[in-house]
Amino acid sequence: RVSSDGKPPKFQPPPKPVIIDRKTQKEERRFLSPEFIPPRGRTDPLKYYLERKDMIQRRKVFNIPEFYVGSVLAVTAADPHASDKSTRFVGICIQRGGKGLGATFVLRNVIEDQGVEICYELYSPRIQAIEVLKLEKRLDENLMYLRDALPEYSTFDVNMKPVPPEDHEEIPVNKLQVRMKPKPWSKRWERPKYNIKGIKFELPEHKMKAAQKWSQPWLEFDMLREYDTSKIEKKIRKELSEELEK
Amino acid sequence: SITGACGAIQKLTRVRVVDNSTLGNTPYHRPPKCIHVYNKTGVGKVGDKILLAIKGEKKKALIVGHKMPGPTMTPRFDSNNVVLIEDNGNPVGTRIKTPIPCTLRRREGEFSKVLAIARNFV
């Protein structure tokens, strides 16, 4: 190497190695199912602790995969009256409700031009298998507006092949804006109380403005409605990791 | 104007006939309506028989799906579906394309002929 002035080049220390600790990062980001977080109230935490024990017992025997509202699932449930004794239903998860052992999720699909929704209980012993065909999130937590959207947004092929997830770090968010059937809808989705981001509203401007009349901007600053779950989540994650290692 | 669905099927609910019978599929200026539910309560759920008024005639029908959410693990349909039936239980149509809930299979004795013409089960 030819240097200026014939002197040796200034000593450049080697670049510091950047250590990305993937293990700790993964542990922090591991998914905690929303039904583990107890609701805000005055019930004895012992009740939720006992429920969590039963939930963990069930999860040890039967695998409940990680999924979000907006992912496509296939559920095989036991049915004494069907030939083969089991029925399989494929659909998009539009809502996850309930806490503890009564946690439910609603799957929606359109079969032969007929929209069908089934509400399954996550911890029911009648469920034999849950497969996630497509793991993704949507812009909203509740996709009930799909009932008033064009049926093409709720149709999913029953024999669809599972799509393998790409990244192990982040779950893809589908920023799809859904087109709706003409009004009247089952709920007035344009109102700010529902706070829906996943609909492409084709309503005239004056109607959108009139809907803002029902906005309650003080709600997000209401301190009595706050529910900080960070400490509770930490405790529950610790409990879960201890129990699952046993 | 069309009111949103309040409950399951009762008197004066508009229903959708799901089989391929001529009576159910020919267009008429009035939609088929329920005029009586054969039940102790006047509310019809899946598997109940009702009396329909179609094209100026009275016809019995079997409820195969309604908009009201039922017990968990049972399907909820986006329209009130009904299959036309004779007095002795024989279905009028020959094929049912729309999905039928598996809970009807429990009453195999009464509805065996209707289940035989059904194609998809949910």
Short mmCIF file of C-alpha atoms in Angstrom, two decimals:
data_model
loop_
_atom_site.label_atom_id
_atom_site.label_comp_id
_atom_site.label_asym_id
_atom_site.label_seq_id
_atom_site.Cartn_x
_atom_site.Cartn_y
_atom_site.Cartn_z
CA ARG A 1 0.00 0.00 0.00
CA VAL A 2 1.44 3.33 -1.11
CA SER A 3 0.98 5.99 1.56
CA SER A 4 1.31 9.75 1.38
CA ASP A 5 4.74 11.21 2.40
CA GLY A 6 6.34 7.74 2.48
CA LYS A 7 5.33 7.34 6.17
CA PRO A 8 3.43 4.19 7.27
CA PRO A 9 -0.42 4.69 7.22
CA LYS A 10 -2.12 5.67 10.46
CA PHE A 11 -3.10 2.69 12.54
CA GLN A 12 -6.77 1.88 11.96
CA PRO A 13 -8.09 -0.37 14.71
CA PRO A 14 -10.15 -3.33 13.40
CA PRO A 15 -13.95 -2.76 13.44
CA LYS A 16 -15.60 -3.91 16.64
CA PRO A 17 -17.64 -7.15 16.15
CA VAL A 18 -21.36 -6.47 16.52
CA ILE A 19 -22.89 -9.28 18.60
CA ILE A 20 -26.61 -9.72 17.89
CA ASP A 21 -27.93 -11.84 20.74
CA ARG A 22 -30.78 -13.63 18.95
CA LYS A 23 -31.76 -15.83 21.86
CA THR A 24 -32.76 -13.03 24.24
CA GLN A 25 -34.48 -11.12 21.43
CA LYS A 26 -36.51 -14.18 20.48
CA GLU A 27 -37.59 -14.79 24.07
CA GLU A 28 -38.87 -11.24 24.40
CA ARG A 29 -40.82 -11.43 21.18
CA ARG A 30 -42.42 -14.82 21.71
CA PHE A 31 -46.12 -14.70 21.19
CA LEU A 32 -48.40 -14.70 24.25
CA SER A 33 -51.95 -15.78 23.37
CA PRO A 34 -54.40 -13.02 24.35
CA GLU A 35 -56.61 -15.34 26.43
CA PHE A 36 -53.85 -15.72 29.06
CA ILE A 37 -54.04 -12.07 30.06
CA PRO A 38 -56.72 -11.78 32.78
CA PRO A 39 -59.37 -9.08 32.31
CA ARG A 40 -59.40 -6.02 34.54
CA GLY A 41 -61.61 -6.64 37.54
CA ARG A 42 -61.88 -7.53 41.18
CA THR A 43 -61.91 -11.32 40.94
CA ASP A 44 -59.36 -13.32 42.89
CA PRO A 45 -56.22 -13.94 40.83
CA LEU A 46 -56.34 -17.51 42.13
CA LYS A 47 -59.18 -18.23 39.71
CA TYR A 48 -57.06 -17.11 36.73
CA TYR A 49 -54.05 -19.01 38.05
CA LEU A 50 -56.03 -22.27 38.20
CA GLU A 51 -57.45 -21.64 34.73
CA ARG A 52 -53.96 -21.03 33.37
CA LYS A 53 -52.79 -24.32 34.87
CA ASP A 54 -55.57 -26.15 33.03
CA MET A 55 -54.81 -24.27 29.82
CA ILE A 56 -51.15 -25.24 30.01
CA GLN A 57 -52.13 -28.87 30.64
CA ARG A 58 -54.24 -28.84 27.50
CA ARG A 59 -51.48 -27.17 25.49
CA LYS A 60 -49.02 -29.85 26.52
CA VAL A 61 -51.24 -32.50 25.01
CA PHE A 62 -52.59 -30.60 22.00
CA ASN A 63 -50.69 -28.01 19.99
CA ILE A 64 -52.51 -24.66 19.64
CA PRO A 65 -50.45 -22.70 17.11
CA GLU A 66 -49.85 -18.99 17.11
CA PHE A 67 -52.37 -17.13 14.96
CA TYR A 68 -53.89 -13.68 14.70
CA VAL A 69 -57.14 -12.15 13.49
CA GLY A 70 -56.83 -12.24 9.71
CA SER A 71 -54.94 -15.51 9.37
CA VAL A 72 -56.48 -18.43 7.51
CA LEU A 73 -56.97 -21.56 9.63
CA ALA A 74 -58.21 -25.10 9.05
CA VAL A 75 -59.89 -26.77 12.04
CA THR A 76 -60.78 -30.48 12.26
CA ALA A 77 -63.40 -31.07 14.95
CA ALA A 78 -64.96 -34.32 16.14
CA ASP A 79 -68.54 -34.94 15.09
CA PRO A 80 -70.29 -38.18 16.09
CA HIS A 81 -72.76 -37.96 13.22
CA ALA A 82 -70.38 -37.40 10.32
CA SER A 83 -68.93 -40.36 8.45
CA ASP A 84 -65.19 -40.32 9.38
CA LYS A 85 -66.38 -38.89 12.72
CA SER A 86 -64.68 -35.52 12.02
CA THR A 87 -65.44 -32.34 10.06
CA ARG A 88 -62.90 -29.93 8.62
CA PHE A 89 -63.59 -26.21 8.20
CA VAL A 90 -61.28 -23.67 6.55
CA GLY A 91 -61.78 -19.96 7.13
CA ILE A 92 -60.33 -16.60 8.04
CA CYS A 93 -60.27 -15.71 11.73
CA ILE A 94 -62.44 -12.62 12.17
CA GLN A 95 -62.55 -12.37 15.95
CA ARG A 96 -60.82 -13.77 19.03
CA GLY A 97 -62.86 -13.43 22.19
CA GLY A 98 -63.12 -14.72 25.72
CA LYS A 99 -60.46 -15.17 28.37
CA GLY A 100 -59.18 -18.30 30.04
CA LEU A 101 -60.56 -21.70 29.09
CA GLY A 102 -63.60 -20.20 27.34
CA ALA A 103 -61.49 -18.47 24.70
CA THR A 104 -63.14 -18.60 21.27
CA PHE A 105 -62.31 -17.66 17.72
CA VAL A 106 -64.69 -17.19 14.80
CA LEU A 107 -63.79 -18.51 11.35
CA ARG A 108 -65.57 -17.20 8.26
CA ASN A 109 -65.74 -18.60 4.74
CA VAL A 110 -68.06 -18.39 1.76
CA ILE A 111 -69.06 -21.84 0.44
CA GLU A 112 -71.27 -22.12 -2.66
CA ASP A 113 -72.24 -18.42 -2.41
CA GLN A 114 -73.35 -18.88 1.19
CA GLY A 115 -71.39 -17.14 3.95
CA VAL A 116 -70.77 -19.44 6.93
CA GLU A 117 -69.23 -18.51 10.28
CA ILE A 118 -68.33 -20.98 13.03
CA CYS A 119 -67.30 -19.98 16.54
CA TYR A 120 -64.85 -22.55 17.92
CA GLU A 121 -63.63 -22.88 21.50
CA LEU A 122 -59.82 -23.07 21.59
CA TYR A 123 -59.68 -25.46 24.55
CA SER A 124 -62.61 -27.67 23.64
CA PRO A 125 -61.74 -31.40 23.64
CA ARG A 126 -63.83 -31.80 20.48
CA ILE A 127 -61.18 -30.03 18.42
CA GLN A 128 -58.75 -32.54 16.93
CA ALA A 129 -56.37 -30.31 14.96
CA ILE A 130 -55.78 -26.64 14.20
CA GLU A 131 -53.55 -25.81 11.21
CA VAL A 132 -52.50 -22.34 10.22
CA LEU A 133 -52.66 -22.17 6.43
CA LYS A 134 -51.62 -18.52 6.19
CA LEU A 135 -50.18 -16.59 9.13
CA GLU A 136 -50.75 -12.87 8.79
CA LYS A 137 -52.24 -9.88 10.55
CA ARG A 138 -54.65 -7.27 9.22
CA LEU A 139 -55.10 -3.60 9.95
CA ASP A 140 -57.86 -4.25 12.52
CA GLU A 141 -58.38 -6.50 15.53
CA ASN A 142 -61.97 -7.33 14.56
CA LEU A 143 -62.96 -8.20 11.00
CA MET A 144 -66.74 -8.36 11.53
CA TYR A 145 -67.11 -5.90 8.63
CA LEU A 146 -66.34 -8.76 6.24
CA ARG A 147 -70.03 -9.68 6.56
CA ASP A 148 -70.91 -6.46 4.72
CA ALA A 149 -67.97 -6.60 2.33
CA LEU A 150 -68.08 -8.15 -1.14
CA PRO A 151 -68.02 -11.97 -0.83
CA GLU A 152 -64.72 -12.28 -2.71
CA TYR A 153 -62.87 -11.01 0.39
CA SER A 154 -64.20 -13.87 2.53
CA THR A 155 -63.81 -16.77 0.08
CA PHE A 156 -60.95 -19.14 0.75
CA ASP A 157 -60.30 -22.39 -1.07
CA VAL A 158 -61.09 -25.39 1.13
CA ASN A 159 -58.17 -27.35 -0.31
CA MET A 160 -55.73 -24.51 0.00
CA LYS A 161 -52.09 -25.47 0.59
CA PRO A 162 -50.43 -24.06 3.72
CA VAL A 163 -48.29 -21.02 2.88
CA PRO A 164 -44.97 -21.26 4.78
CA PRO A 165 -44.15 -18.11 6.75
CA GLU A 166 -41.22 -16.15 5.33
CA ASP A 167 -39.55 -14.37 8.25
CA HIS A 168 -39.09 -15.76 11.68
CA GLU A 169 -39.03 -12.30 13.20
CA GLU A 170 -42.06 -10.34 12.06
CA ILE A 171 -45.56 -11.40 11.12
CA PRO A 172 -46.62 -9.82 7.80
CA VAL A 173 -49.42 -7.23 8.03
CA ASN A 174 -51.83 -7.37 5.11
CA LYS A 175 -52.75 -3.75 4.36
CA LEU A 176 -55.72 -4.76 2.27
CA GLN A 177 -58.52 -2.20 2.02
CA VAL A 178 -61.77 -4.04 1.53
CA ARG A 179 -64.61 -2.82 -0.72
CA MET A 180 -68.08 -2.97 0.74
CA LYS A 181 -71.52 -3.86 -0.52
CA PRO A 182 -73.92 -0.92 -0.84
CA LYS A 183 -75.40 0.36 2.42
CA PRO A 184 -77.31 -0.57 4.69
CA TRP A 185 -74.67 -2.49 6.64
CA SER A 186 -75.17 -4.48 9.85
CA LYS A 187 -73.21 -1.85 11.78
CA ARG A 188 -72.29 1.69 10.78
CA TRP A 189 -68.64 0.90 10.19
CA GLU A 190 -67.74 4.45 9.15
CA ARG A 191 -68.26 5.72 12.72
CA PRO A 192 -65.09 6.45 14.72
CA LYS A 193 -66.19 4.14 17.58
CA TYR A 194 -65.19 1.11 15.49
CA ASN A 195 -61.96 2.74 14.32
CA ILE A 196 -61.69 0.60 11.21
CA LYS A 197 -58.72 1.09 8.94
CA GLY A 198 -59.24 -1.84 6.60
CA ILE A 199 -62.23 -0.55 4.59
CA LYS A 200 -62.03 1.55 1.45
CA PHE A 201 -64.94 3.87 2.15
CA GLU A 202 -66.53 5.03 -1.08
CA LEU A 203 -69.04 7.21 0.73
CA PRO A 204 -69.43 10.91 -0.15
CA GLU A 205 -67.42 13.43 1.89
CA HIS A 206 -70.40 14.89 3.75
CA LYS A 207 -71.37 11.42 5.05
CA MET A 208 -67.86 10.77 6.36
CA LYS A 209 -67.89 14.18 8.05
CA ALA A 210 -71.34 13.51 9.55
CA ALA A 211 -70.04 10.24 11.00
CA GLN A 212 -67.29 12.13 12.86
CA LYS A 213 -70.09 13.76 14.91
CA TRP A 214 -70.11 10.58 17.03
CA SER A 215 -66.41 10.69 17.81
CA GLN A 216 -65.37 10.71 21.46
CA PRO A 217 -61.82 12.12 21.38
CA TRP A 218 -61.59 12.23 25.19
CA LEU A 219 -61.71 8.44 25.45
CA GLU A 220 -58.06 7.86 24.57
CA PHE A 221 -56.95 10.20 27.36
CA ASP A 222 -59.25 8.69 30.00
CA MET A 223 -56.91 7.45 32.71
CA LEU A 224 -59.48 5.28 34.47
CA ARG A 225 -59.81 3.18 31.33
CA GLU A 226 -56.10 2.43 31.12
CA TYR A 227 -55.05 -1.17 31.59
CA ASP A 228 -51.30 -1.65 31.62
CA THR A 229 -50.55 -5.30 31.00
CA SER A 230 -46.75 -5.19 30.77
CA LYS A 231 -46.04 -6.40 34.33
CA ILE A 232 -48.84 -8.98 34.22
CA GLU A 233 -47.54 -10.24 30.88
CA LYS A 234 -44.01 -10.64 32.24
CA LYS A 235 -45.26 -12.68 35.17
CA ILE A 236 -47.40 -14.88 32.94
CA ARG A 237 -44.59 -15.44 30.45
CA LYS A 238 -42.29 -16.52 33.27
CA GLU A 239 -44.97 -18.86 34.59
CA LEU A 240 -45.58 -20.33 31.13
CA SER A 241 -41.90 -20.94 30.38
CA GLU A 242 -41.46 -22.65 33.78
CA GLU A 243 -44.50 -24.86 33.34
CA LEU A 244 -43.72 -25.86 29.76
CA GLU A 245 -40.21 -26.93 30.68
CA LYS A 246 -41.48 -29.43 33.27
CA SER B 1 -86.68 -1.26 3.68
CA ILE B 2 -85.13 -4.42 5.05
CA THR B 3 -84.72 -4.73 8.81
CA GLY B 4 -81.59 -6.46 10.11
CA ALA B 5 -82.04 -9.96 11.47
CA CYS B 6 -83.26 -9.91 15.08
CA GLY B 7 -83.56 -13.52 16.01
CA ALA B 8 -84.11 -16.86 14.38
CA ILE B 9 -87.11 -17.59 12.14
CA GLN B 10 -90.57 -16.57 13.33
CA LYS B 11 -93.83 -15.40 11.75
CA LEU B 12 -93.39 -12.98 8.85
CA THR B 13 -89.63 -13.54 8.40
CA ARG B 14 -88.50 -13.57 4.80
CA VAL B 15 -86.61 -16.79 4.06
CA ARG B 16 -84.47 -18.07 1.26
CA VAL B 17 -85.43 -21.37 -0.34
CA VAL B 18 -82.27 -23.35 -0.92
CA ASP B 19 -83.23 -26.44 -2.94
CA ASN B 20 -83.75 -26.66 -6.70
CA SER B 21 -87.54 -26.96 -6.68
CA THR B 22 -89.55 -24.94 -9.22
CA LEU B 23 -91.76 -23.46 -6.48
CA GLY B 24 -88.75 -22.11 -4.65
CA ASN B 25 -86.80 -20.80 -7.62
CA THR B 26 -89.36 -19.17 -9.92
CA PRO B 27 -89.37 -15.39 -9.34
CA TYR B 28 -92.43 -13.79 -7.77
CA HIS B 29 -93.11 -10.19 -6.80
CA ARG B 30 -93.20 -11.15 -3.08
CA PRO B 31 -90.47 -13.06 -1.24
CA PRO B 32 -91.41 -16.32 0.56
CA LYS B 33 -92.45 -15.56 4.16
CA CYS B 34 -92.98 -17.73 7.22
CA ILE B 35 -96.56 -17.74 8.52
CA HIS B 36 -96.38 -20.35 11.28
CA VAL B 37 -93.72 -22.16 13.27
CA TYR B 38 -94.50 -25.70 14.47
CA ASN B 39 -92.98 -25.20 17.87
CA LYS B 40 -94.08 -24.50 21.44
CA THR B 41 -92.34 -21.12 21.24
CA GLY B 42 -92.97 -19.23 18.04
CA VAL B 43 -89.24 -19.13 17.25
CA GLY B 44 -87.81 -21.60 14.78
CA LYS B 45 -84.22 -22.84 14.93
CA VAL B 46 -82.32 -25.34 12.76
CA GLY B 47 -84.37 -28.51 12.33
CA ASP B 48 -87.79 -26.98 13.00
CA LYS B 49 -90.72 -27.20 10.58
CA ILE B 50 -92.47 -24.03 9.46
CA LEU B 51 -95.31 -23.05 7.12
CA LEU B 52 -94.32 -20.81 4.24
CA ALA B 53 -96.39 -18.62 1.98
CA ILE B 54 -94.84 -18.89 -1.53
CA LYS B 55 -96.48 -17.66 -4.75
CA GLY B 56 -99.86 -17.46 -3.04
CA GLU B 57 -99.66 -21.07 -1.78
CA LYS B 58 -99.01 -22.55 1.65
CA LYS B 59 -96.11 -25.02 1.87
CA LYS B 60 -94.30 -26.66 4.75
CA ALA B 61 -90.53 -26.23 5.01
CA LEU B 62 -87.57 -27.24 7.14
CA ILE B 63 -85.13 -24.69 8.54
CA VAL B 64 -81.54 -25.54 7.64
CA GLY B 65 -79.73 -22.41 8.78
CA HIS B 66 -80.39 -19.01 10.26
CA LYS B 67 -78.59 -15.72 10.83
CA MET B 68 -78.84 -15.93 14.61
CA PRO B 69 -75.72 -17.28 16.34
CA GLY B 70 -76.40 -20.63 18.02
CA PRO B 71 -74.34 -22.84 20.36
CA THR B 72 -70.56 -22.75 19.82
CA MET B 73 -69.19 -25.17 17.20
CA THR B 74 -72.41 -24.83 15.15
CA PRO B 75 -72.33 -22.82 11.92
CA ARG B 76 -74.07 -19.46 11.52
CA PHE B 77 -75.22 -18.62 8.03
CA ASP B 78 -75.51 -15.24 6.34
CA SER B 79 -79.12 -15.87 5.29
CA ASN B 80 -82.13 -17.73 6.68
CA ASN B 81 -82.14 -20.95 4.65
CA VAL B 82 -85.11 -23.25 4.25
CA VAL B 83 -85.86 -26.48 2.30
CA LEU B 84 -89.39 -27.08 0.97
CA ILE B 85 -91.01 -30.21 2.32
CA GLU B 86 -94.29 -32.16 1.92
CA ASP B 87 -96.59 -33.05 4.83
CA ASN B 88 -95.04 -36.52 5.16
CA GLY B 89 -91.48 -35.17 5.20
CA ASN B 90 -90.47 -35.77 1.56
CA PRO B 91 -88.46 -32.90 0.10
CA VAL B 92 -89.90 -31.18 -2.98
CA GLY B 93 -86.56 -30.47 -4.68
CA THR B 94 -83.93 -32.95 -5.81
CA ARG B 95 -80.65 -31.28 -4.86
CA ILE B 96 -79.37 -28.92 -2.16
CA LYS B 97 -76.17 -27.10 -3.11
CA THR B 98 -75.79 -24.84 -0.06
CA PRO B 99 -74.01 -26.28 3.01
CA ILE B 100 -76.18 -27.89 5.72
CA PRO B 101 -75.17 -28.07 9.41
CA CYS B 102 -74.09 -31.47 10.68
CA THR B 103 -76.41 -31.14 13.69
CA LEU B 104 -79.33 -32.21 11.46
CA ARG B 105 -77.73 -35.64 11.16
CA ARG B 106 -78.65 -36.30 14.77
CA ARG B 107 -82.33 -36.58 13.70
CA GLU B 108 -81.55 -39.04 10.94
CA GLY B 109 -84.95 -40.70 11.30
CA GLU B 110 -87.09 -37.68 10.44
CA PHE B 111 -84.83 -35.95 7.91
CA SER B 112 -83.13 -38.87 6.18
CA LYS B 113 -84.55 -37.94 2.77
CA VAL B 114 -83.53 -34.28 3.09
CA LEU B 115 -80.02 -35.30 4.18
CA ALA B 116 -79.82 -37.69 1.26
CA ILE B 117 -80.25 -34.90 -1.29
CA ALA B 118 -77.84 -32.54 0.50
CA ARG B 119 -74.36 -32.22 -1.02
CA ASN B 120 -72.18 -30.23 1.39
CA PHE B 121 -72.13 -30.51 5.16
CA VAL B 122 -70.49 -27.91 7.37
#
